[in-house]
PDB file of C-alpha atoms in Angstrom:
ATOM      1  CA  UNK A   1      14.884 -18.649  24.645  1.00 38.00           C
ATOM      2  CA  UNK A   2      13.166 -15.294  23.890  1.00 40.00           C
ATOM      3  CA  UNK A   3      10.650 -15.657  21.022  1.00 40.00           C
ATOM      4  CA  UNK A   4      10.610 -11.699  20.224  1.00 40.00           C
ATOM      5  CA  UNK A   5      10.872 -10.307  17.082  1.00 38.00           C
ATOM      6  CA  UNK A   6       9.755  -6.633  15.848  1.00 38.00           C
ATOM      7  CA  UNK A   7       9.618  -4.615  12.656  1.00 38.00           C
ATOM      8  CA  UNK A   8      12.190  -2.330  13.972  1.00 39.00           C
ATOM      9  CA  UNK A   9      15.478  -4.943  14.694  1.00 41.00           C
ATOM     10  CA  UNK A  10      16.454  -1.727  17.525  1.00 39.00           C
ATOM     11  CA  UNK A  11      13.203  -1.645  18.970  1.00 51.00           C
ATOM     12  CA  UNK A  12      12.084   1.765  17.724  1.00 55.00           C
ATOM     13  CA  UNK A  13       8.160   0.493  17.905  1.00 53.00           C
ATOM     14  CA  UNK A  14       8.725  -0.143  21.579  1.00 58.00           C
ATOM     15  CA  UNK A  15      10.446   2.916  22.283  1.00 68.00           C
ATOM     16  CA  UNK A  16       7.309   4.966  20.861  1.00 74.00           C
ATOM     17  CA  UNK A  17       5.371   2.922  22.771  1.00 81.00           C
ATOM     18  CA  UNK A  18       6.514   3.546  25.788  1.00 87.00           C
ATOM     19  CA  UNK A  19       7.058   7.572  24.951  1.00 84.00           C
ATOM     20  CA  UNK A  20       3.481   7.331  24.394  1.00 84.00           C
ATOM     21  CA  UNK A  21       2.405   6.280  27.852  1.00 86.00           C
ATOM     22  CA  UNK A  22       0.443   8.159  29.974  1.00 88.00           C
ATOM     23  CA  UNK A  23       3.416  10.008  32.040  1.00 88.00           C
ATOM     24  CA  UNK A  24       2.214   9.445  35.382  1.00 91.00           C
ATOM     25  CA  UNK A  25       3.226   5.872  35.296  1.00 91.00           C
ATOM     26  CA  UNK A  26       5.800   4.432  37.000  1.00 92.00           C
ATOM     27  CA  UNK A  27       8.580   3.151  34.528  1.00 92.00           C
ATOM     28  CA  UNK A  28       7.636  -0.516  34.471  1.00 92.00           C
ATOM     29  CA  UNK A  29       3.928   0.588  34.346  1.00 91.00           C
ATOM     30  CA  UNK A  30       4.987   2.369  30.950  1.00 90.00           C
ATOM     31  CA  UNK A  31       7.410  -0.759  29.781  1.00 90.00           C
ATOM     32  CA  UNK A  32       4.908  -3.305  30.939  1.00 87.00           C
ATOM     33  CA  UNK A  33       1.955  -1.211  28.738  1.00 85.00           C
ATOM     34  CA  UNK A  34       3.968  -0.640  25.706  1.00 83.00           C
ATOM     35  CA  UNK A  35       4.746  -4.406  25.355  1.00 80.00           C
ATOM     36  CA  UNK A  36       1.662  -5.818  26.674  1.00 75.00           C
ATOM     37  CA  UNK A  37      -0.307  -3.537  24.269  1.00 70.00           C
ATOM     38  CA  UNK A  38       2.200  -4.329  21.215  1.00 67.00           C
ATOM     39  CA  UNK A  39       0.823  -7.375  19.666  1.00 66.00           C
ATOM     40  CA  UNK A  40       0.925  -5.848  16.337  1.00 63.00           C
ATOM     41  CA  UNK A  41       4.703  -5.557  16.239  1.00 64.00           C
ATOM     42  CA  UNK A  42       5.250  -9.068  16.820  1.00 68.00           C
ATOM     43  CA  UNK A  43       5.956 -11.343  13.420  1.00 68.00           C
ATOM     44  CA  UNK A  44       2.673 -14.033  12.655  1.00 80.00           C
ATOM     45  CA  UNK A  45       2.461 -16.666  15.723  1.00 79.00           C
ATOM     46  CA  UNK A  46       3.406 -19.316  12.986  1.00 84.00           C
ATOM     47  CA  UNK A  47       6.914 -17.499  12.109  1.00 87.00           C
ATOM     48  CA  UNK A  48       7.473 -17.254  15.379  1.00 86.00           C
ATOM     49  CA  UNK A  49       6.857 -20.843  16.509  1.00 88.00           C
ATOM     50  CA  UNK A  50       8.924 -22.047  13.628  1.00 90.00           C
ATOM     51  CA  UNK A  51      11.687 -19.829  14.907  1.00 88.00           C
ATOM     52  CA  UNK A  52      11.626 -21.065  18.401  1.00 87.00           C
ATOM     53  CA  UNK A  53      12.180 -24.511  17.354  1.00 90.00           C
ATOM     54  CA  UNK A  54      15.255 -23.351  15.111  1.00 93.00           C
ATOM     55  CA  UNK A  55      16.587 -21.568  17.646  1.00 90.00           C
ATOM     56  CA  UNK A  56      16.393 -24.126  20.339  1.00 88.00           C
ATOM     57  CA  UNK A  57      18.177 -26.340  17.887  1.00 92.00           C
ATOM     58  CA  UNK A  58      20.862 -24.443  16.910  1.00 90.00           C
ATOM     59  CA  UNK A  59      22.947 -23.060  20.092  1.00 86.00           C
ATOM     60  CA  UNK A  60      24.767 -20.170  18.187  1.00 87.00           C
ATOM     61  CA  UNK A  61      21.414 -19.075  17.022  1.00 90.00           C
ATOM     62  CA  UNK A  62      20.059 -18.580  20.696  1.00 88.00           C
ATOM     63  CA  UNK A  63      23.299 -16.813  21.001  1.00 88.00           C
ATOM     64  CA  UNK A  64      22.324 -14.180  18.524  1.00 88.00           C
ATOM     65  CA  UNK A  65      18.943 -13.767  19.739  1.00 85.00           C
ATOM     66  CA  UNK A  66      20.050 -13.034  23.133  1.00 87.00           C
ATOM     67  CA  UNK A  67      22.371 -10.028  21.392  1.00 90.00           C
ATOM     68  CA  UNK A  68      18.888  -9.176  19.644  1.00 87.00           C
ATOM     69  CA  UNK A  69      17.411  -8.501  23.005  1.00 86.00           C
ATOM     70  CA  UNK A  70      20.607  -7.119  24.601  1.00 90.00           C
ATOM     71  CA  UNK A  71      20.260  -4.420  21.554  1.00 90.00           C
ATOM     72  CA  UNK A  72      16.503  -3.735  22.165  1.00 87.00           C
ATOM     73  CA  UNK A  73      17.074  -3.112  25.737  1.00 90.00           C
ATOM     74  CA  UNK A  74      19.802  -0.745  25.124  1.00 91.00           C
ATOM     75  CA  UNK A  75      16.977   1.096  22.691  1.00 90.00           C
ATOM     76  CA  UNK A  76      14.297   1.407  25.448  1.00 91.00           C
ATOM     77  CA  UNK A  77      16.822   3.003  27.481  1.00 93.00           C
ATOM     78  CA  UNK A  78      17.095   6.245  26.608  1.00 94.00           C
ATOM     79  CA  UNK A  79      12.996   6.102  26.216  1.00 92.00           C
ATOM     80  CA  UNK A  80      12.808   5.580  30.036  1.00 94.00           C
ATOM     81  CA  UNK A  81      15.770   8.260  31.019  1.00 94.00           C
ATOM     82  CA  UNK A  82      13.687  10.663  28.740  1.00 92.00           C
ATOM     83  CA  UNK A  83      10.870   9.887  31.202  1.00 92.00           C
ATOM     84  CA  UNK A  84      13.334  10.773  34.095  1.00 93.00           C
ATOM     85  CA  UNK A  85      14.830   6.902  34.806  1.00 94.00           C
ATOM     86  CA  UNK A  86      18.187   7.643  35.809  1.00 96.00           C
ATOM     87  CA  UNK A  87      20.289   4.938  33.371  1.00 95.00           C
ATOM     88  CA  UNK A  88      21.017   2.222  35.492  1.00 95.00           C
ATOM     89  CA  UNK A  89      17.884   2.061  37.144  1.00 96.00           C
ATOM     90  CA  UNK A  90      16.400   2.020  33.517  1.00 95.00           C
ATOM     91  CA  UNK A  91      18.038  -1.024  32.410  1.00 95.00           C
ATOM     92  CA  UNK A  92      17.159  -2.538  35.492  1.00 95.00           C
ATOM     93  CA  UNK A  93      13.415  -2.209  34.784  1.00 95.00           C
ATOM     94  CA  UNK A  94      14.368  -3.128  31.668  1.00 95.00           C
ATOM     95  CA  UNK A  95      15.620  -6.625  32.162  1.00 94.00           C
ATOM     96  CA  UNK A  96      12.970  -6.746  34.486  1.00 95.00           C
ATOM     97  CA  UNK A  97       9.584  -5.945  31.948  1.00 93.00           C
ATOM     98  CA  UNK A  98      11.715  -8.568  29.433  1.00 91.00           C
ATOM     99  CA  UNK A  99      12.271 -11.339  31.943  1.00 93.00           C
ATOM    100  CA  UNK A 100       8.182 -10.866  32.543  1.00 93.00           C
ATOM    101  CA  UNK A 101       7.662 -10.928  28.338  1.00 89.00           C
ATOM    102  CA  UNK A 102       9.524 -13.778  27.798  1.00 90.00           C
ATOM    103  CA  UNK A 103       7.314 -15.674  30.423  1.00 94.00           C
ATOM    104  CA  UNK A 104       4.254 -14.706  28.860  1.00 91.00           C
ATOM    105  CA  UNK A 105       5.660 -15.040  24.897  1.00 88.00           C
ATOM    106  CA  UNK A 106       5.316 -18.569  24.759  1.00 90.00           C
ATOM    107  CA  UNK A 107       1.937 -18.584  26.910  1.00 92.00           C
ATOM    108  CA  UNK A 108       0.805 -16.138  23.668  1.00 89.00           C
ATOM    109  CA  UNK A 109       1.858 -18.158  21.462  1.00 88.00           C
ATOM    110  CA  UNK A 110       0.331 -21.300  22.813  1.00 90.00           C
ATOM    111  CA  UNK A 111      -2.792 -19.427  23.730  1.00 90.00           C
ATOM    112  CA  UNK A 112      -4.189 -17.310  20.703  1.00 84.00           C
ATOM    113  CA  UNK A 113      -7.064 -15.869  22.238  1.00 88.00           C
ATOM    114  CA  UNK A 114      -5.487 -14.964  24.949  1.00 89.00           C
ATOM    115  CA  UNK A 115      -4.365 -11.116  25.159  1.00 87.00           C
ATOM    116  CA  UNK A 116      -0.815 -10.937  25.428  1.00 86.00           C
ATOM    117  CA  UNK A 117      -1.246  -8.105  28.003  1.00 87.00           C
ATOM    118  CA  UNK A 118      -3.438 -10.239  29.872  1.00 92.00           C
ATOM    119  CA  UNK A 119      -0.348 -12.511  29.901  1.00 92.00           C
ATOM    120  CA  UNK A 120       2.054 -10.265  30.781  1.00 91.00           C
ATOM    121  CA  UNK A 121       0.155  -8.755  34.136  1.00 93.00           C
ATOM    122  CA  UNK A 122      -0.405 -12.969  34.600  1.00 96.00           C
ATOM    123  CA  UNK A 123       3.647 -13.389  34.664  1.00 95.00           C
ATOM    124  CA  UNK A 124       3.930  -9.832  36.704  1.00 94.00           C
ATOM    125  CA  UNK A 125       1.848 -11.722  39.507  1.00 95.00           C
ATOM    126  CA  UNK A 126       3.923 -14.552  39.762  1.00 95.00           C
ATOM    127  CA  UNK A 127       6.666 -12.384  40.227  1.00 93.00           C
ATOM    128  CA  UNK A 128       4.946 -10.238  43.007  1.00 91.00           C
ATOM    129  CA  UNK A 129       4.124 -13.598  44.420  1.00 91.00           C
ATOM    130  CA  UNK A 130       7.882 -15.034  44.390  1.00 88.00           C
ATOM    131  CA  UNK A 131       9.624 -11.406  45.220  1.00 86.00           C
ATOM    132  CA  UNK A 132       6.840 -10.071  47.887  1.00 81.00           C
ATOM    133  CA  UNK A 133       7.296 -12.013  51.012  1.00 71.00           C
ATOM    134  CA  UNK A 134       4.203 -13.356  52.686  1.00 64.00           C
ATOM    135  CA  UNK A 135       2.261 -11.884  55.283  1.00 61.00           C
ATOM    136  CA  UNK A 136       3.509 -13.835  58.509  1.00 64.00           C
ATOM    137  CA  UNK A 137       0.149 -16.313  59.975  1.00 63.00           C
ATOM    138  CA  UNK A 138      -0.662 -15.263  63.349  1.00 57.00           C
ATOM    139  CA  UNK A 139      -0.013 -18.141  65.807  1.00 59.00           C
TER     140      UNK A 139
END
């Protein structure tokens, strides 16, 4: 279940984060940099742990957290149209980037010297490497 949790319930310390980055990347690029680089927005690894474990115990309370996310995707939205994303294709990258932190999340919180953007371009490889088909072997 996803482990996030930010000062701003909406998401608003995302959405600056990806308003502030540099405009000539592409839209994951921006997504992928604002939460790799947003460690400080993130509740103590402790809290969050404890969390986890309540949620994963209590079925209606995974329930709400997926509405949490649901709510902080619609709030990076309109930061990615304002960087030209037409809508759909912003929520797209969208579930995308959060698919890719909720892979790395609990590989943070297990690992705490371990960057969590470090983590994140570690989950966007395995991705490349299940979405990108191999090169065919030459027979």
């Amino acid at each position: 279940m996803p482990q996030t949790s930010t000062r701003a319930a909406g998401g608003s310390t995302k959405c600056s984060g990806v308003e502030a980055a540099d405009p000539g990347l592409a839209p994951i690029e921006a997504l992928l940099t604002a939460l790799g680089s947003a460690e400080e927005i993130f509740r103590p690894r402790e809290f969050l742990l404890r969390r986890g474990r309540v949620i994963a115990a209590n079925p209606a309370l995974a329930e709400r957290d997926l509405i949490k996310l649901a709510s902080i995707a619609d709030a990076l939205a309109p930061a990615l149209e304002r960087r030209g994303v037409e809508p759909g294709k912003a929520r797209f990258v969208i579930d995308v980037v959060l698919a890719l932190h909720r892979r790395a999340m609990p590989r943070w919180l297990a690992e705490p010297d371990t960057a969590l953007a470090q983590l994140m371009a570690e989950a966007t490889a395995e991705l490349r490497e299940v979405v990108a088909p191999l090169a065919p072997t030459v027979r």
